Amino acid sequence: MLFRQYFDPKLAQYAYLVGCQKSGEALIIDPERDIDRYVEAAESEGLRITAVAETHIHADFLSGAREFAERFGTKVYLSDEGGEDWASNWARGSDYDVTFLKHGDIFHLGGIEVQAAHTPGHTPEHLSYILVDRGGGASTPIGIATGDFVFVGDLGRPDLLEQAAGMHGVQEPSARQLFASLPRFQELPDYAQVWPAHGAGSTCGKELGAVPQTTVGYEKLYNVSLSVAELGEDAFVDAILAGQPEPQTYFARMKRDNNHGVPLLGSLPRPRKLTVTELEQTVEKGESLVLDTRIDRSGFMTKHIPGALHTPLNKSFNTAVGSLVEDETRPIVLIVDEAGVEEAVRDLVRIGYDNLVGFATPETLTRYFDRGGAPASIEEISFADVARRKNDPDTVVLDVRFAAEHESAHIPGAFHASYTRLPSYAREEGRIPRGRKLLVHCASGGRSAAAAAFLAREGFDVSFVNGPFEAYREVGEVVSGTPSATAA
C-alpha cells in the first residue's frame, strides 16, 4: 500500500492518494478541481488513478470528482446517505461510472479494502473511509479518512449549512447528529491513523491543529470537542455551536456547484500578459475586476487602480477573493508577479473563478501610473490615530475580525462586521454606516486591508488601520462582550 497526502495551504485542505502497488491502481480521496497534479503524482509512482472517493459535498472548494470522471472515465464513489437533498445530483442519471455508498459498504482497490462509514453531523451525507491493507496481510484498519468529521484537535462544525448555505433551523439537529456519530470513531483501534480533510486555517472548525495527521487514540485523549462530549449531549451541542468563525461568502456557491455539477475545467486558464497600453485600455473599459495581489499593504493604499481589491497572494488569498467577490463570472485581471501567475490561477479555479482574462506585473502597474494612469488611494492610520479620532461624531470604528475575537476584546463603541461576510453587510441598510468615516481594523492589518479596499470600492469613506490590535491597548481601553453597536 502506498499513501500520499497533498496539502493546499490556502484552503488548508488535504487530499489523499492511496495506491495498491501490486495492482497499479490508485484512489484519490477528496481531490480539488485541478487534477493534473494528482495524475502526475500517481504516474511518478507507477500508478494509475482508477477511483475517486468523496467524503461529502464540500463547501470550501470545487471537487475534482467530475473532472476525473469526464476526462479519464474514473470510477467515482459518492455518498448515498442523508436524503435526496444531498444526493450529488450531478452524478445521478449520468453516464459516469458512479457507485453510491451506504454505511458499511465496502469496495476494493487491488488488495486494499475501503469501508464507508456514515458519520453525519458536519453534513447529513458525510462518509468516512476506513482502510485495511488486506494485500499486505492486515485484518484491522490502518487508518480512517475522516473528511470534515474529525480533525486534529477538533470536530467538523455542524452549523455550516445554516450559516453558509442559509438552511435555517438545522444547526442544532446537525450537532446532535455529530454527537451520535462519535462512537463510530471512538470504537476504532487507538493505533489507527486519522487523515482529516482540513488543517489549521480552515473555517470548517474552530481549533484545528497544524499537525497533518493524528491517531484515534491521541484524539480520544486530547481532542477538545471529544472531551466536551464526555459531559453529555446537551453540553456538547452548546459547546460545538459556540464561537464558530463566520464562513466565507462563497461557501454557498461551492455547495451548489458540488451538488449540481462543477463546471468542467479541462486545462488551466492562461491569462494573457498585458502591456501598459492594454492595461490602460482594460481600466478604461471598466469591465474587468482588478485583483491586486501585491503583499505590500502600504504600497496598495498609497497607489492602486480605482476599484481594485487588495488580495495579497498569501495564505489568505482564497479567503479574501471568495469572501469579497460574489460574481464568479466577471472577467478578472490580476496584478501579480509573473512567477506567481500559475499559483494565483490554481487558487482561483479551485473556488470557481475561471474568467481570468489577463495579468499585469507590478512593474507594468508602475509604468501605467508613470504614463498618467489615475491612481486611487486610501488613508493609512495607526491605532494611536484611532484612539485620538474614535469619538469624532463623523467617525466610526469598524472591526472586521471574527465575532469571537471581537467579543473577547474590542474598542468601545466599535461596529463589527466580519470581513468574510462584508458584501451582504454592505448591501443591508444601516449595517455599516454610510456618510461617516470608517476606521477599519482587524488583528494585524491583513483582513482590514482587504476590507478597506472592498468598502472603498462600494463607496464607503474608509481609513485603513495598519498594525496589531494589541497596539491599541497601549493607548486606549478595550472592553469585552457583545457590542452595543454591531453590524454582525
Short mmCIF file of C-alpha atoms in Angstrom, two decimals:
data_model
loop_
_atom_site.label_atom_id
_atom_site.label_comp_id
_atom_site.label_asym_id
_atom_site.label_seq_id
_atom_site.Cartn_x
_atom_site.Cartn_y
_atom_site.Cartn_z
CA MET A 1 0.00 0.00 0.00
CA LEU A 2 1.23 3.44 -0.94
CA PHE A 3 -0.10 6.54 0.81
CA ARG A 4 0.46 10.20 -0.04
CA GLN A 5 -1.06 13.38 1.38
CA TYR A 6 -1.44 16.57 -0.67
CA PHE A 7 -1.88 19.88 1.15
CA ASP A 8 -3.34 23.12 -0.16
CA PRO A 9 -2.11 25.79 2.30
CA LYS A 10 -4.53 28.45 1.04
CA LEU A 11 -7.60 26.32 1.78
CA ALA A 12 -5.91 24.24 4.49
CA GLN A 13 -7.22 21.22 2.55
CA TYR A 14 -5.86 17.68 2.39
CA ALA A 15 -6.39 15.20 -0.43
CA TYR A 16 -5.11 11.63 -0.23
CA LEU A 17 -3.65 9.25 -2.79
CA VAL A 18 -3.95 5.59 -1.81
CA GLY A 19 -2.29 3.09 -4.11
CA CYS A 20 -2.03 -0.67 -4.41
CA GLN A 21 1.47 -1.23 -5.73
CA LYS A 22 0.68 -4.82 -6.71
CA SER A 23 -2.22 -3.94 -8.99
CA GLY A 24 -1.01 -0.47 -10.01
CA GLU A 25 -4.36 1.07 -9.07
CA ALA A 26 -4.79 4.26 -7.07
CA LEU A 27 -7.64 6.01 -5.26
CA ILE A 28 -7.80 9.76 -4.68
CA ILE A 29 -9.90 10.97 -1.75
CA ASP A 30 -11.38 14.50 -1.83
CA PRO A 31 -9.45 15.90 -4.82
CA GLU A 32 -9.57 19.56 -5.75
CA ARG A 33 -10.58 20.60 -9.23
CA ASP A 34 -7.16 21.00 -10.88
CA ILE A 35 -6.49 17.29 -11.07
CA ASP A 36 -3.37 17.27 -13.25
CA ARG A 37 -1.08 17.33 -10.20
CA TYR A 38 -2.66 14.17 -8.75
CA VAL A 39 -2.40 12.37 -12.08
CA GLU A 40 1.28 13.31 -12.39
CA ALA A 41 1.97 12.26 -8.79
CA ALA A 42 0.36 8.86 -9.34
CA GLU A 43 2.24 8.31 -12.59
CA SER A 44 5.53 9.13 -10.86
CA GLU A 45 4.81 6.21 -8.51
CA GLY A 46 3.91 3.87 -11.36
CA LEU A 47 0.19 4.06 -10.54
CA ARG A 48 -2.99 4.96 -12.40
CA ILE A 49 -5.86 6.69 -10.61
CA THR A 50 -8.81 4.37 -11.18
CA ALA A 51 -11.15 5.64 -8.45
CA VAL A 52 -12.21 8.82 -6.66
CA ALA A 53 -14.00 8.90 -3.30
CA GLU A 54 -15.74 11.93 -1.84
CA THR A 55 -16.38 12.22 1.88
CA HIS A 56 -19.14 14.80 1.44
CA ILE A 57 -20.41 17.71 -0.65
CA HIS A 58 -17.73 20.29 0.04
CA ALA A 59 -18.38 23.92 0.93
CA ASP A 60 -14.92 25.45 0.58
CA PHE A 61 -13.55 24.19 -2.73
CA LEU A 62 -14.71 22.71 -6.02
CA SER A 63 -14.33 18.96 -6.21
CA GLY A 64 -12.29 17.25 -8.90
CA ALA A 65 -14.51 14.15 -8.96
CA ARG A 66 -16.47 15.12 -12.06
CA GLU A 67 -13.27 16.21 -13.81
CA PHE A 68 -11.77 12.75 -13.25
CA ALA A 69 -14.95 11.04 -14.44
CA GLU A 70 -15.20 13.16 -17.59
CA ARG A 71 -11.56 13.15 -18.65
CA PHE A 72 -10.43 9.68 -17.64
CA GLY A 73 -13.58 7.62 -17.06
CA THR A 74 -12.52 7.24 -13.44
CA LYS A 75 -14.89 5.37 -11.15
CA VAL A 76 -16.44 7.68 -8.55
CA TYR A 77 -17.66 6.71 -5.09
CA LEU A 78 -20.22 9.05 -3.51
CA SER A 79 -22.50 9.02 -0.50
CA ASP A 80 -26.00 7.58 -0.75
CA GLU A 81 -26.83 8.74 2.76
CA GLY A 82 -28.56 11.88 4.01
CA GLY A 83 -31.61 12.01 1.74
CA GLU A 84 -32.41 13.42 -1.70
CA ASP A 85 -31.14 16.93 -0.96
CA TRP A 86 -27.62 15.53 -0.55
CA ALA A 87 -27.58 13.13 -3.46
CA SER A 88 -24.73 14.61 -5.57
CA ASN A 89 -27.27 15.34 -8.27
CA TRP A 90 -24.62 15.84 -10.96
CA ALA A 91 -23.92 12.11 -10.89
CA ARG A 92 -27.50 10.81 -10.66
CA GLY A 93 -28.65 9.53 -14.02
CA SER A 94 -25.35 10.44 -15.67
CA ASP A 95 -23.26 8.20 -17.89
CA TYR A 96 -20.38 8.36 -15.45
CA ASP A 97 -19.19 5.24 -13.64
CA VAL A 98 -20.59 6.09 -10.20
CA THR A 99 -21.26 3.93 -7.15
CA PHE A 100 -23.34 5.36 -4.32
CA LEU A 101 -22.36 4.05 -0.91
CA LYS A 102 -24.35 3.30 2.23
CA HIS A 103 -22.93 2.80 5.71
CA GLY A 104 -20.92 -0.40 5.83
CA ASP A 105 -20.47 -0.75 2.07
CA ILE A 106 -17.04 -1.98 1.01
CA PHE A 107 -15.06 -1.60 -2.20
CA HIS A 108 -11.57 -2.77 -3.08
CA LEU A 109 -8.59 -1.22 -4.74
CA GLY A 110 -6.37 -4.16 -5.52
CA GLY A 111 -5.51 -5.57 -2.10
CA ILE A 112 -6.81 -2.53 -0.21
CA GLU A 113 -10.23 -2.68 1.41
CA VAL A 114 -12.17 0.57 1.77
CA GLN A 115 -15.22 0.61 4.02
CA ALA A 116 -17.69 3.51 4.09
CA ALA A 117 -18.86 4.73 7.49
CA HIS A 118 -21.78 7.16 7.67
CA THR A 119 -20.64 9.94 10.01
CA PRO A 120 -23.21 12.74 9.70
CA GLY A 121 -23.15 16.00 11.62
CA HIS A 122 -20.98 18.29 9.57
CA THR A 123 -23.30 17.37 6.69
CA PRO A 124 -26.14 14.82 6.51
CA GLU A 125 -24.50 12.67 3.82
CA HIS A 126 -20.98 12.63 5.27
CA LEU A 127 -18.93 9.45 4.89
CA SER A 128 -15.59 8.50 6.39
CA TYR A 129 -13.44 5.80 4.78
CA ILE A 130 -11.79 3.04 6.83
CA LEU A 131 -8.80 1.46 5.10
CA VAL A 132 -7.50 -2.08 5.62
CA ASP A 133 -4.38 -3.27 3.79
CA ARG A 134 -5.59 -6.82 3.08
CA GLY A 135 -2.94 -7.30 0.43
CA GLY A 136 -0.27 -6.54 3.00
CA GLY A 137 -1.64 -9.17 5.36
CA ALA A 138 -3.64 -6.84 7.64
CA SER A 139 -7.08 -7.67 9.01
CA THR A 140 -7.61 -4.47 11.02
CA PRO A 141 -7.68 -0.82 9.89
CA ILE A 142 -4.51 1.11 9.23
CA GLY A 143 -6.49 4.35 9.35
CA ILE A 144 -9.56 6.37 8.55
CA ALA A 145 -10.04 9.28 6.13
CA THR A 146 -12.38 11.40 8.23
CA GLY A 147 -13.18 14.23 5.83
CA ASP A 148 -14.75 17.04 7.88
CA PHE A 149 -15.87 14.70 10.67
CA VAL A 150 -12.78 14.54 12.90
CA PHE A 151 -9.85 16.93 12.61
CA VAL A 152 -6.62 17.10 14.55
CA GLY A 153 -7.77 18.64 17.82
CA ASP A 154 -11.40 19.32 16.91
CA LEU A 155 -14.51 18.17 15.05
CA GLY A 156 -16.17 19.49 11.91
CA ARG A 157 -18.63 22.29 12.54
CA PRO A 158 -22.31 21.29 12.36
CA ASP A 159 -23.60 24.83 11.78
CA LEU A 160 -22.17 25.40 8.31
CA LEU A 161 -25.33 24.52 6.38
CA GLU A 162 -27.22 27.14 8.36
CA GLN A 163 -24.52 29.80 8.49
CA ALA A 164 -23.20 29.45 4.93
CA ALA A 165 -25.95 27.83 2.88
CA GLY A 166 -28.94 29.53 4.53
CA MET A 167 -30.69 26.34 5.68
CA HIS A 168 -32.47 27.66 8.74
CA GLY A 169 -33.06 25.54 11.82
CA VAL A 170 -30.62 22.75 11.00
CA GLN A 171 -27.57 23.52 13.13
CA GLU A 172 -28.80 22.05 16.42
CA PRO A 173 -30.13 18.81 14.84
CA SER A 174 -26.83 18.56 12.95
CA ALA A 175 -24.89 18.98 16.19
CA ARG A 176 -26.89 16.13 17.71
CA GLN A 177 -26.18 14.00 14.64
CA LEU A 178 -22.49 14.74 15.10
CA PHE A 179 -22.66 13.64 18.73
CA ALA A 180 -24.36 10.40 17.66
CA SER A 181 -21.60 9.76 15.10
CA LEU A 182 -18.77 9.88 17.63
CA PRO A 183 -18.92 6.20 18.68
CA ARG A 184 -18.14 5.17 15.10
CA PHE A 185 -14.82 6.93 15.51
CA GLN A 186 -14.15 6.01 19.12
CA GLU A 187 -14.65 2.28 18.53
CA LEU A 188 -11.72 2.13 16.11
CA PRO A 189 -8.33 0.87 17.38
CA ASP A 190 -6.32 3.54 19.18
CA TYR A 191 -3.40 2.99 16.81
CA ALA A 192 -5.48 3.72 13.69
CA GLN A 193 -4.25 6.76 11.82
CA VAL A 194 -6.59 9.69 11.22
CA TRP A 195 -6.43 11.54 7.90
CA PRO A 196 -8.61 14.69 8.01
CA ALA A 197 -9.70 16.84 5.08
CA HIS A 198 -8.54 20.10 6.69
CA GLY A 199 -5.90 21.54 8.97
CA ALA A 200 -5.22 24.80 10.78
CA GLY A 201 -6.51 27.82 8.87
CA SER A 202 -9.76 26.26 7.69
CA THR A 203 -13.07 27.72 8.86
CA CYS A 204 -14.64 24.25 8.81
CA GLY A 205 -13.89 24.06 12.54
CA LYS A 206 -12.72 26.17 15.47
CA GLU A 207 -9.48 24.72 16.81
CA LEU A 208 -7.91 22.66 14.05
CA GLY A 209 -4.34 21.61 14.67
CA ALA A 210 -1.46 22.23 12.27
CA VAL A 211 -0.22 18.63 12.54
CA PRO A 212 -1.05 16.88 9.23
CA GLN A 213 -2.43 13.67 10.75
CA THR A 214 -3.09 12.02 14.10
CA THR A 215 -4.37 8.76 15.62
CA VAL A 216 -7.68 7.70 17.09
CA GLY A 217 -6.09 7.18 20.49
CA TYR A 218 -4.46 10.60 20.55
CA GLU A 219 -7.71 12.33 19.63
CA LYS A 220 -9.60 10.40 22.31
CA LEU A 221 -7.15 11.86 24.82
CA TYR A 222 -6.71 15.41 23.58
CA ASN A 223 -9.42 16.42 21.08
CA VAL A 224 -11.22 19.38 22.66
CA SER A 225 -14.68 18.58 21.31
CA LEU A 226 -14.39 14.86 22.06
CA SER A 227 -13.54 15.79 25.64
CA VAL A 228 -16.62 18.00 25.91
CA ALA A 229 -18.75 15.14 24.59
CA GLU A 230 -17.96 13.25 27.78
CA LEU A 231 -20.12 15.84 29.61
CA GLY A 232 -23.22 14.74 27.68
CA GLU A 233 -25.11 15.58 24.52
CA ASP A 234 -26.54 18.95 25.57
CA ALA A 235 -23.18 20.24 26.78
CA PHE A 236 -21.60 19.04 23.55
CA VAL A 237 -24.21 20.78 21.39
CA ASP A 238 -23.79 24.08 23.23
CA ALA A 239 -20.00 23.94 23.00
CA ILE A 240 -19.68 22.86 19.37
CA LEU A 241 -22.03 25.62 18.17
CA ALA A 242 -20.41 28.40 20.20
CA GLY A 243 -17.71 30.63 18.76
CA GLN A 244 -17.56 29.22 15.24
CA PRO A 245 -15.92 31.64 12.75
CA GLU A 246 -18.14 33.33 10.19
CA PRO A 247 -17.86 31.35 6.92
CA GLN A 248 -16.80 32.91 3.66
CA THR A 249 -19.40 34.26 1.25
CA TYR A 250 -18.51 31.79 -1.50
CA PHE A 251 -19.27 28.66 0.57
CA ALA A 252 -22.92 28.60 -0.54
CA ARG A 253 -21.83 28.62 -4.18
CA MET A 254 -19.42 25.72 -3.59
CA LYS A 255 -22.22 23.66 -2.03
CA ARG A 256 -24.45 24.37 -5.00
CA ASP A 257 -21.88 23.55 -7.66
CA ASN A 258 -20.51 20.45 -5.94
CA ASN A 259 -24.05 19.11 -5.63
CA HIS A 260 -25.38 20.03 -9.06
CA GLY A 261 -22.22 19.89 -11.17
CA VAL A 262 -18.81 21.54 -11.09
CA PRO A 263 -18.10 23.17 -14.48
CA LEU A 264 -15.53 21.14 -16.35
CA LEU A 265 -12.10 22.74 -16.36
CA GLY A 266 -10.06 20.82 -18.92
CA SER A 267 -6.78 22.72 -18.82
CA LEU A 268 -5.88 25.63 -16.57
CA PRO A 269 -6.84 29.11 -17.80
CA ARG A 270 -3.89 31.03 -19.21
CA PRO A 271 -4.43 34.76 -18.63
CA ARG A 272 -2.60 36.94 -21.14
CA LYS A 273 0.25 39.18 -20.03
CA LEU A 274 -0.88 42.77 -20.57
CA THR A 275 1.25 45.58 -21.89
CA VAL A 276 0.95 49.06 -20.39
CA THR A 277 -1.29 50.09 -23.28
CA GLU A 278 -3.51 47.04 -22.82
CA LEU A 279 -3.76 47.73 -19.10
CA GLU A 280 -4.82 51.30 -19.89
CA GLN A 281 -7.49 50.01 -22.26
CA THR A 282 -8.71 47.45 -19.71
CA VAL A 283 -9.06 50.06 -16.98
CA GLU A 284 -10.81 52.47 -19.35
CA LYS A 285 -13.40 49.85 -20.36
CA GLY A 286 -14.15 49.09 -16.72
CA GLU A 287 -15.50 45.60 -17.44
CA SER A 288 -12.88 43.65 -15.51
CA LEU A 289 -12.37 43.36 -11.79
CA VAL A 290 -8.77 44.04 -10.78
CA LEU A 291 -7.32 41.80 -8.08
CA ASP A 292 -4.12 43.38 -6.79
CA THR A 293 -2.04 40.59 -5.25
CA ARG A 294 0.86 42.73 -4.05
CA ILE A 295 1.86 41.84 -0.49
CA ASP A 296 2.77 45.43 0.42
CA ARG A 297 -0.35 46.86 2.09
CA SER A 298 1.05 50.36 2.35
CA GLY A 299 2.05 50.33 -1.30
CA PHE A 300 -1.50 49.40 -2.26
CA MET A 301 -3.05 52.06 -0.02
CA THR A 302 -0.75 54.72 -1.45
CA LYS A 303 -1.49 53.97 -5.09
CA HIS A 304 -3.73 51.44 -6.82
CA ILE A 305 -6.11 51.19 -9.75
CA PRO A 306 -9.50 52.65 -8.75
CA GLY A 307 -11.88 49.88 -7.72
CA ALA A 308 -9.13 47.28 -7.33
CA LEU A 309 -9.38 44.81 -4.47
CA HIS A 310 -6.40 44.15 -2.22
CA THR A 311 -5.99 40.36 -2.28
CA PRO A 312 -2.35 39.54 -1.48
CA LEU A 313 -1.08 36.25 -2.88
CA ASN A 314 -0.52 34.69 0.53
CA LYS A 315 -2.33 32.14 2.70
CA SER A 316 -5.41 34.38 2.84
CA PHE A 317 -5.78 34.83 -0.92
CA ASN A 318 -8.67 32.40 -1.43
CA THR A 319 -10.47 33.64 1.67
CA ALA A 320 -10.22 37.26 0.57
CA VAL A 321 -11.34 36.65 -3.00
CA GLY A 322 -14.04 34.15 -2.06
CA SER A 323 -15.41 36.46 0.61
CA LEU A 324 -15.38 39.70 -1.36
CA VAL A 325 -16.07 38.69 -5.00
CA GLU A 326 -19.63 37.41 -5.37
CA ASP A 327 -19.87 37.29 -9.17
CA GLU A 328 -17.63 34.42 -10.25
CA THR A 329 -18.40 35.09 -13.93
CA ARG A 330 -16.94 38.59 -14.05
CA PRO A 331 -13.69 38.99 -16.04
CA ILE A 332 -10.68 39.24 -13.72
CA VAL A 333 -7.36 40.95 -14.28
CA LEU A 334 -4.55 40.18 -11.87
CA ILE A 335 -1.76 42.43 -10.68
CA VAL A 336 0.81 39.75 -9.96
CA ASP A 337 4.48 38.90 -10.42
CA GLU A 338 4.90 36.67 -13.45
CA ALA A 339 6.32 33.91 -11.26
CA GLY A 340 3.08 33.87 -9.26
CA VAL A 341 0.61 33.61 -12.15
CA GLU A 342 0.14 29.84 -12.08
CA GLU A 343 -0.22 29.84 -8.29
CA ALA A 344 -2.91 32.52 -8.48
CA VAL A 345 -4.71 30.74 -11.33
CA ARG A 346 -4.81 27.43 -9.45
CA ASP A 347 -6.02 29.17 -6.30
CA LEU A 348 -8.82 30.89 -8.19
CA VAL A 349 -10.10 27.94 -10.21
CA ARG A 350 -10.28 25.85 -7.03
CA ILE A 351 -13.03 28.20 -5.85
CA GLY A 352 -14.68 28.75 -9.22
CA TYR A 353 -13.15 31.90 -10.69
CA ASP A 354 -12.32 30.82 -14.24
CA ASN A 355 -12.75 34.03 -16.25
CA LEU A 356 -9.14 35.14 -15.89
CA VAL A 357 -8.55 37.38 -18.89
CA GLY A 358 -5.15 38.89 -18.17
CA PHE A 359 -2.43 39.91 -15.76
CA ALA A 360 -0.08 42.84 -15.35
CA THR A 361 3.10 42.76 -13.33
CA PRO A 362 3.78 45.33 -10.59
CA GLU A 363 6.39 46.84 -12.92
CA THR A 364 3.73 47.31 -15.60
CA LEU A 365 1.47 48.88 -12.99
CA THR A 366 4.21 51.37 -12.10
CA ARG A 367 4.64 52.30 -15.77
CA TYR A 368 0.85 52.66 -16.04
CA PHE A 369 0.89 55.32 -13.33
CA ASP A 370 4.02 56.95 -14.77
CA ARG A 371 2.16 57.35 -18.08
CA GLY A 372 -0.66 59.23 -16.40
CA GLY A 373 -2.96 56.47 -15.20
CA ALA A 374 -5.18 57.92 -12.47
CA PRO A 375 -4.47 56.27 -9.09
CA ALA A 376 -6.76 55.79 -6.13
CA SER A 377 -5.54 55.84 -2.54
CA ILE A 378 -6.81 55.00 0.93
CA GLU A 379 -5.67 56.78 4.07
CA GLU A 380 -3.49 54.60 6.31
CA ILE A 381 -3.53 55.28 10.05
CA SER A 382 -2.28 53.71 13.29
CA PHE A 383 -4.13 52.58 16.40
CA ALA A 384 -2.84 55.72 18.11
CA ASP A 385 -4.74 57.68 15.46
CA VAL A 386 -7.83 55.57 16.20
CA ALA A 387 -7.60 56.46 19.89
CA ARG A 388 -7.50 60.16 19.02
CA ARG A 389 -10.28 60.08 16.42
CA LYS A 390 -12.73 57.41 17.57
CA ASN A 391 -15.02 59.86 19.39
CA ASP A 392 -15.34 62.26 16.47
CA PRO A 393 -19.07 62.47 15.61
CA ASP A 394 -18.42 61.75 11.94
CA THR A 395 -16.19 58.74 12.63
CA VAL A 396 -16.96 55.06 13.26
CA VAL A 397 -14.55 52.30 14.24
CA LEU A 398 -15.26 49.16 12.21
CA ASP A 399 -13.83 45.85 13.45
CA VAL A 400 -13.69 43.20 10.71
CA ARG A 401 -12.34 40.33 12.83
CA PHE A 402 -14.41 37.25 13.59
CA ALA A 403 -17.18 37.69 16.14
CA ALA A 404 -15.40 35.60 18.78
CA GLU A 405 -12.34 37.84 18.52
CA HIS A 406 -14.48 40.95 18.76
CA GLU A 407 -16.39 39.71 21.78
CA SER A 408 -13.16 38.82 23.55
CA ALA A 409 -11.84 42.40 23.33
CA HIS A 410 -12.88 45.39 21.26
CA ILE A 411 -12.76 49.17 21.17
CA PRO A 412 -15.78 50.67 22.99
CA GLY A 413 -18.49 51.68 20.53
CA ALA A 414 -16.93 49.85 17.60
CA PHE A 415 -19.16 48.39 14.94
CA HIS A 416 -18.47 44.80 13.98
CA ALA A 417 -18.70 43.18 10.53
CA SER A 418 -16.61 40.09 9.83
CA TYR A 419 -14.76 40.58 6.58
CA THR A 420 -15.80 37.15 5.32
CA ARG A 421 -19.39 38.45 5.09
CA LEU A 422 -18.84 42.06 4.01
CA PRO A 423 -20.75 42.01 0.70
CA SER A 424 -24.06 41.17 2.37
CA TYR A 425 -23.44 43.65 5.19
CA ALA A 426 -22.61 46.42 2.72
CA ARG A 427 -25.93 45.92 0.93
CA GLU A 428 -28.05 45.93 4.06
CA GLU A 429 -29.26 49.38 5.02
CA GLY A 430 -27.73 50.56 8.29
CA ARG A 431 -25.47 47.57 8.85
CA ILE A 432 -22.34 49.57 8.03
CA PRO A 433 -22.76 53.34 8.43
CA ARG A 434 -22.56 55.41 5.26
CA GLY A 435 -21.75 59.09 5.32
CA ARG A 436 -19.25 58.66 8.16
CA LYS A 437 -15.55 57.91 8.11
CA LEU A 438 -14.90 54.22 8.80
CA LEU A 439 -11.68 53.39 10.66
CA VAL A 440 -11.28 49.77 9.56
CA HIS A 441 -9.17 47.44 11.69
CA CYS A 442 -8.56 43.75 12.39
CA ALA A 443 -5.97 41.90 14.48
CA SER A 444 -2.88 42.73 12.43
CA GLY A 445 -3.81 44.62 9.25
CA GLY A 446 -4.27 41.83 6.71
CA ARG A 447 -8.03 41.42 6.86
CA SER A 448 -8.66 45.13 7.36
CA ALA A 449 -6.58 45.98 4.27
CA ALA A 450 -8.76 43.71 2.11
CA ALA A 451 -11.91 45.03 3.80
CA ALA A 452 -10.92 48.68 3.38
CA ALA A 453 -10.31 48.20 -0.34
CA PHE A 454 -13.67 46.45 -0.76
CA LEU A 455 -15.58 49.10 1.18
CA ALA A 456 -13.88 51.90 -0.74
CA ARG A 457 -14.94 50.20 -3.95
CA GLU A 458 -18.52 50.12 -2.62
CA GLY A 459 -18.48 53.87 -1.99
CA PHE A 460 -17.73 53.98 1.74
CA ASP A 461 -15.36 56.60 3.17
CA VAL A 462 -12.63 54.49 4.77
CA SER A 463 -9.30 54.68 6.52
CA PHE A 464 -7.14 51.59 6.87
CA VAL A 465 -5.76 50.86 10.33
CA ASN A 466 -2.38 49.14 9.97
CA GLY A 467 -0.74 47.29 12.83
CA PRO A 468 -1.52 44.82 15.62
CA PHE A 469 -4.67 45.26 17.69
CA GLU A 470 -2.53 44.92 20.82
CA ALA A 471 -1.11 48.35 19.99
CA TYR A 472 -4.49 49.86 20.88
CA ARG A 473 -4.23 48.52 24.42
CA GLU A 474 -1.23 50.80 24.91
CA VAL A 475 -3.22 53.92 24.07
CA GLY A 476 -6.85 53.11 24.87
CA GLU A 477 -9.34 50.98 26.77
CA VAL A 478 -10.82 47.76 25.42
CA VAL A 479 -13.98 46.01 26.56
CA SER A 480 -15.38 42.52 26.09
CA GLY A 481 -18.82 41.09 25.37
CA THR A 482 -21.40 41.71 22.68
CA PRO A 483 -21.02 45.26 21.34
CA SER A 484 -23.76 47.85 21.66
CA ALA A 485 -23.27 48.83 18.02
CA THR A 486 -22.85 45.94 15.65
CA ALA A 487 -23.09 45.07 12.01
CA ALA A 488 -22.86 41.34 12.64
#
